[in-house]
C-alpha positions as protocol buffer text, in pm:
chain_id: "A"
residue {
  index: 1
  type: MET
  ca { x: -1495 y: 3130 z: -1991 }
}
residue {
  index: 2
  type: ALA
  ca { x: -1256 y: 3382 z: -1844 }
}
residue {
  index: 3
  type: ARG
  ca { x: -906 y: 3277 z: -1756 }
}
residue {
  index: 4
  type: ARG
  ca { x: -748 y: 3373 z: -1428 }
}
residue {
  index: 5
  type: SER
  ca { x: -456 y: 3599 z: -1473 }
}
residue {
  index: 6
  type: GLY
  ca { x: -122 y: 3429 z: -1416 }
}
residue {
  index: 7
  type: THR
  ca { x: -261 y: 3077 z: -1456 }
}
residue {
  index: 8
  type: SER
  ca { x: -159 y: 2899 z: -1772 }
}
residue {
  index: 9
  type: ARG
  ca { x: -214 y: 2542 z: -1876 }
}
residue {
  index: 10
  type: ALA
  ca { x: 160 y: 2484 z: -1859 }
}
residue {
  index: 11
  type: GLY
  ca { x: 172 y: 2627 z: -1507 }
}
residue {
  index: 12
  type: VAL
  ca { x: -113 y: 2410 z: -1387 }
}
residue {
  index: 13
  type: ARG
  ca { x: 40 y: 2104 z: -1555 }
}
residue {
  index: 14
  type: ALA
  ca { x: 378 y: 2173 z: -1390 }
}
residue {
  index: 15
  type: LYS
  ca { x: 215 y: 2201 z: -1045 }
}
residue {
  index: 16
  type: LEU
  ca { x: 16 y: 1883 z: -1096 }
}
residue {
  index: 17
  type: GLU
  ca { x: 323 y: 1692 z: -1214 }
}
residue {
  index: 18
  type: ALA
  ca { x: 524 y: 1818 z: -917 }
}
residue {
  index: 19
  type: ARG
  ca { x: 246 y: 1696 z: -685 }
}
residue {
  index: 20
  type: VAL
  ca { x: 227 y: 1356 z: -854 }
}
residue {
  index: 21
  type: LEU
  ca { x: 602 y: 1313 z: -816 }
}
residue {
  index: 22
  type: SER
  ca { x: 593 y: 1420 z: -453 }
}
residue {
  index: 23
  type: VAL
  ca { x: 310 y: 1181 z: -367 }
}
residue {
  index: 24
  type: THR
  ca { x: 480 y: 892 z: -546 }
}
residue {
  index: 25
  type: GLN
  ca { x: 805 y: 955 z: -357 }
}
residue {
  index: 26
  type: LYS
  ca { x: 624 y: 972 z: -23 }
}
residue {
  index: 27
  type: LEU
  ca { x: 429 y: 653 z: -89 }
}
residue {
  index: 28
  type: THR
  ca { x: 750 y: 471 z: -184 }
}
residue {
  index: 29
  type: LEU
  ca { x: 928 y: 576 z: 135 }
}
residue {
  index: 30
  type: GLU
  ca { x: 621 y: 493 z: 346 }
}
residue {
  index: 31
  type: ALA
  ca { x: 606 y: 147 z: 191 }
}
residue {
  index: 32
  type: ASP
  ca { x: 974 y: 95 z: 269 }
}
residue {
  index: 33
  type: LYS
  ca { x: 923 y: 205 z: 630 }
}
residue {
  index: 34
  type: ARG
  ca { x: 617 y: -12 z: 685 }
}
residue {
  index: 35
  type: LEU
  ca { x: 778 y: -320 z: 529 }
}
residue {
  index: 36
  type: LYS
  ca { x: 1083 y: -280 z: 746 }
}
residue {
  index: 37
  type: LEU
  ca { x: 877 y: -247 z: 1063 }
}
residue {
  index: 38
  type: ALA
  ca { x: 653 y: -543 z: 972 }
}
residue {
  index: 39
  type: SER
  ca { x: 942 y: -770 z: 871 }
}
residue {
  index: 40
  type: PRO
  ca { x: 990 y: -1084 z: 1074 }
}
residue {
  index: 41
  type: VAL
  ca { x: 1315 y: -1064 z: 1268 }
}
residue {
  index: 42
  type: ASP
  ca { x: 1555 y: -1340 z: 1357 }
}
residue {
  index: 43
  type: ASP
  ca { x: 1899 y: -1186 z: 1317 }
}
residue {
  index: 44
  type: GLY
  ca { x: 1781 y: -863 z: 1146 }
}
residue {
  index: 45
  type: ASP
  ca { x: 1932 y: -935 z: 804 }
}
residue {
  index: 46
  type: PHE
  ca { x: 1598 y: -953 z: 628 }
}
residue {
  index: 47
  type: ARG
  ca { x: 1478 y: -624 z: 776 }
}
residue {
  index: 48
  type: ALA
  ca { x: 1805 y: -454 z: 690 }
}
residue {
  index: 49
  type: ALA
  ca { x: 1796 y: -576 z: 328 }
}
residue {
  index: 50
  type: TRP
  ca { x: 1495 y: -368 z: 221 }
}
residue {
  index: 51
  type: GLN
  ca { x: 1590 y: -108 z: -43 }
}
residue {
  index: 52
  type: ALA
  ca { x: 1377 y: 178 z: -171 }
}
residue {
  index: 53
  type: GLU
  ca { x: 1422 y: 360 z: -503 }
}
residue {
  index: 54
  type: THR
  ca { x: 1215 y: 674 z: -524 }
}
residue {
  index: 55
  type: PRO
  ca { x: 1125 y: 812 z: -865 }
}
residue {
  index: 56
  type: GLU
  ca { x: 1324 y: 1106 z: -996 }
}
residue {
  index: 57
  type: LYS
  ca { x: 1083 y: 1206 z: -1269 }
}
residue {
  index: 58
  type: VAL
  ca { x: 705 y: 1239 z: -1284 }
}
residue {
  index: 59
  type: TYR
  ca { x: 518 y: 922 z: -1388 }
}
residue {
  index: 60
  type: GLN
  ca { x: 807 y: 694 z: -1289 }
}
residue {
  index: 61
  type: SER
  ca { x: 735 y: 417 z: -1041 }
}
residue {
  index: 62
  type: GLY
  ca { x: 892 y: 383 z: -700 }
}
residue {
  index: 63
  type: HIS
  ca { x: 1038 y: 46 z: -609 }
}
residue {
  index: 64
  type: VAL
  ca { x: 1088 y: -134 z: -277 }
}
residue {
  index: 65
  type: SER
  ca { x: 1273 y: -461 z: -287 }
}
residue {
  index: 66
  type: ASN
  ca { x: 1447 y: -717 z: -72 }
}
residue {
  index: 67
  type: ASN
  ca { x: 1705 y: -939 z: -242 }
}
residue {
  index: 68
  type: ILE
  ca { x: 1793 y: -1162 z: 52 }
}
residue {
  index: 69
  type: GLU
  ca { x: 1782 y: -1528 z: -54 }
}
residue {
  index: 70
  type: TYR
  ca { x: 1496 y: -1625 z: 176 }
}
residue {
  index: 71
  type: ALA
  ca { x: 1275 y: -1323 z: 101 }
}
residue {
  index: 72
  type: VAL
  ca { x: 1020 y: -1519 z: -105 }
}
residue {
  index: 73
  type: PRO
  ca { x: 955 y: -1785 z: 164 }
}
residue {
  index: 74
  type: LEU
  ca { x: 914 y: -1507 z: 424 }
}
residue {
  index: 75
  type: ALA
  ca { x: 681 y: -1319 z: 193 }
}
residue {
  index: 76
  type: ASN
  ca { x: 474 y: -1636 z: 158 }
}
residue {
  index: 77
  type: GLY
  ca { x: 429 y: -1681 z: 531 }
}
residue {
  index: 78
  type: HIS
  ca { x: 717 y: -1912 z: 621 }
}
residue {
  index: 79
  type: SER
  ca { x: 770 y: -1729 z: 952 }
}
residue {
  index: 80
  type: PRO
  ca { x: 518 y: -1747 z: 1233 }
}
residue {
  index: 81
  type: GLN
  ca { x: 597 y: -1378 z: 1294 }
}
residue {
  index: 82
  type: ALA
  ca { x: 448 y: -1279 z: 957 }
}
residue {
  index: 83
  type: PRO
  ca { x: 162 y: -1469 z: 795 }
}
residue {
  index: 84
  type: ALA
  ca { x: 123 y: -1512 z: 418 }
}
residue {
  index: 85
  type: GLY
  ca { x: 4 y: -1187 z: 262 }
}
residue {
  index: 86
  type: TRP
  ca { x: 174 y: -958 z: 513 }
}
residue {
  index: 87
  type: ILE
  ca { x: 355 y: -763 z: 238 }
}
residue {
  index: 88
  type: GLU
  ca { x: 34 y: -709 z: 41 }
}
residue {
  index: 89
  type: ASN
  ca { x: -142 y: -598 z: 358 }
}
residue {
  index: 90
  type: GLU
  ca { x: 126 y: -340 z: 433 }
}
residue {
  index: 91
  type: LEU
  ca { x: 115 y: -203 z: 79 }
}
residue {
  index: 92
  type: ILE
  ca { x: -265 y: -177 z: 90 }
}
residue {
  index: 93
  type: ALA
  ca { x: -233 y: 15 z: 418 }
}
residue {
  index: 94
  type: VAL
  ca { x: 13 y: 256 z: 252 }
}
residue {
  index: 95
  type: VAL
  ca { x: -222 y: 326 z: -35 }
}
residue {
  index: 96
  type: LYS
  ca { x: -520 y: 367 z: 198 }
}
residue {
  index: 97
  type: GLY
  ca { x: -318 y: 600 z: 418 }
}
residue {
  index: 98
  type: SER
  ca { x: -367 y: 401 z: 737 }
}
């Protein structure tokens, strides 16, 4: 099989890794945005407490968290504004691209 000139395995690998990192960063930021928009709002503290950490290296995970003390009850549907499972639904939508 003939190789294309200028295309090495290392070059292809570097491009793929750059793409993986870019997609992971975009998905993390999209999850953060969607979770903020879908958050139930009383005084806005819960919505404002979301924090996103995008990966800096390929194959690292992105993280979105909310450390406000009542985050778990809200995640479990304690608010009539957001039923149980709303976080999972938003994350599924991010992965599906909808």
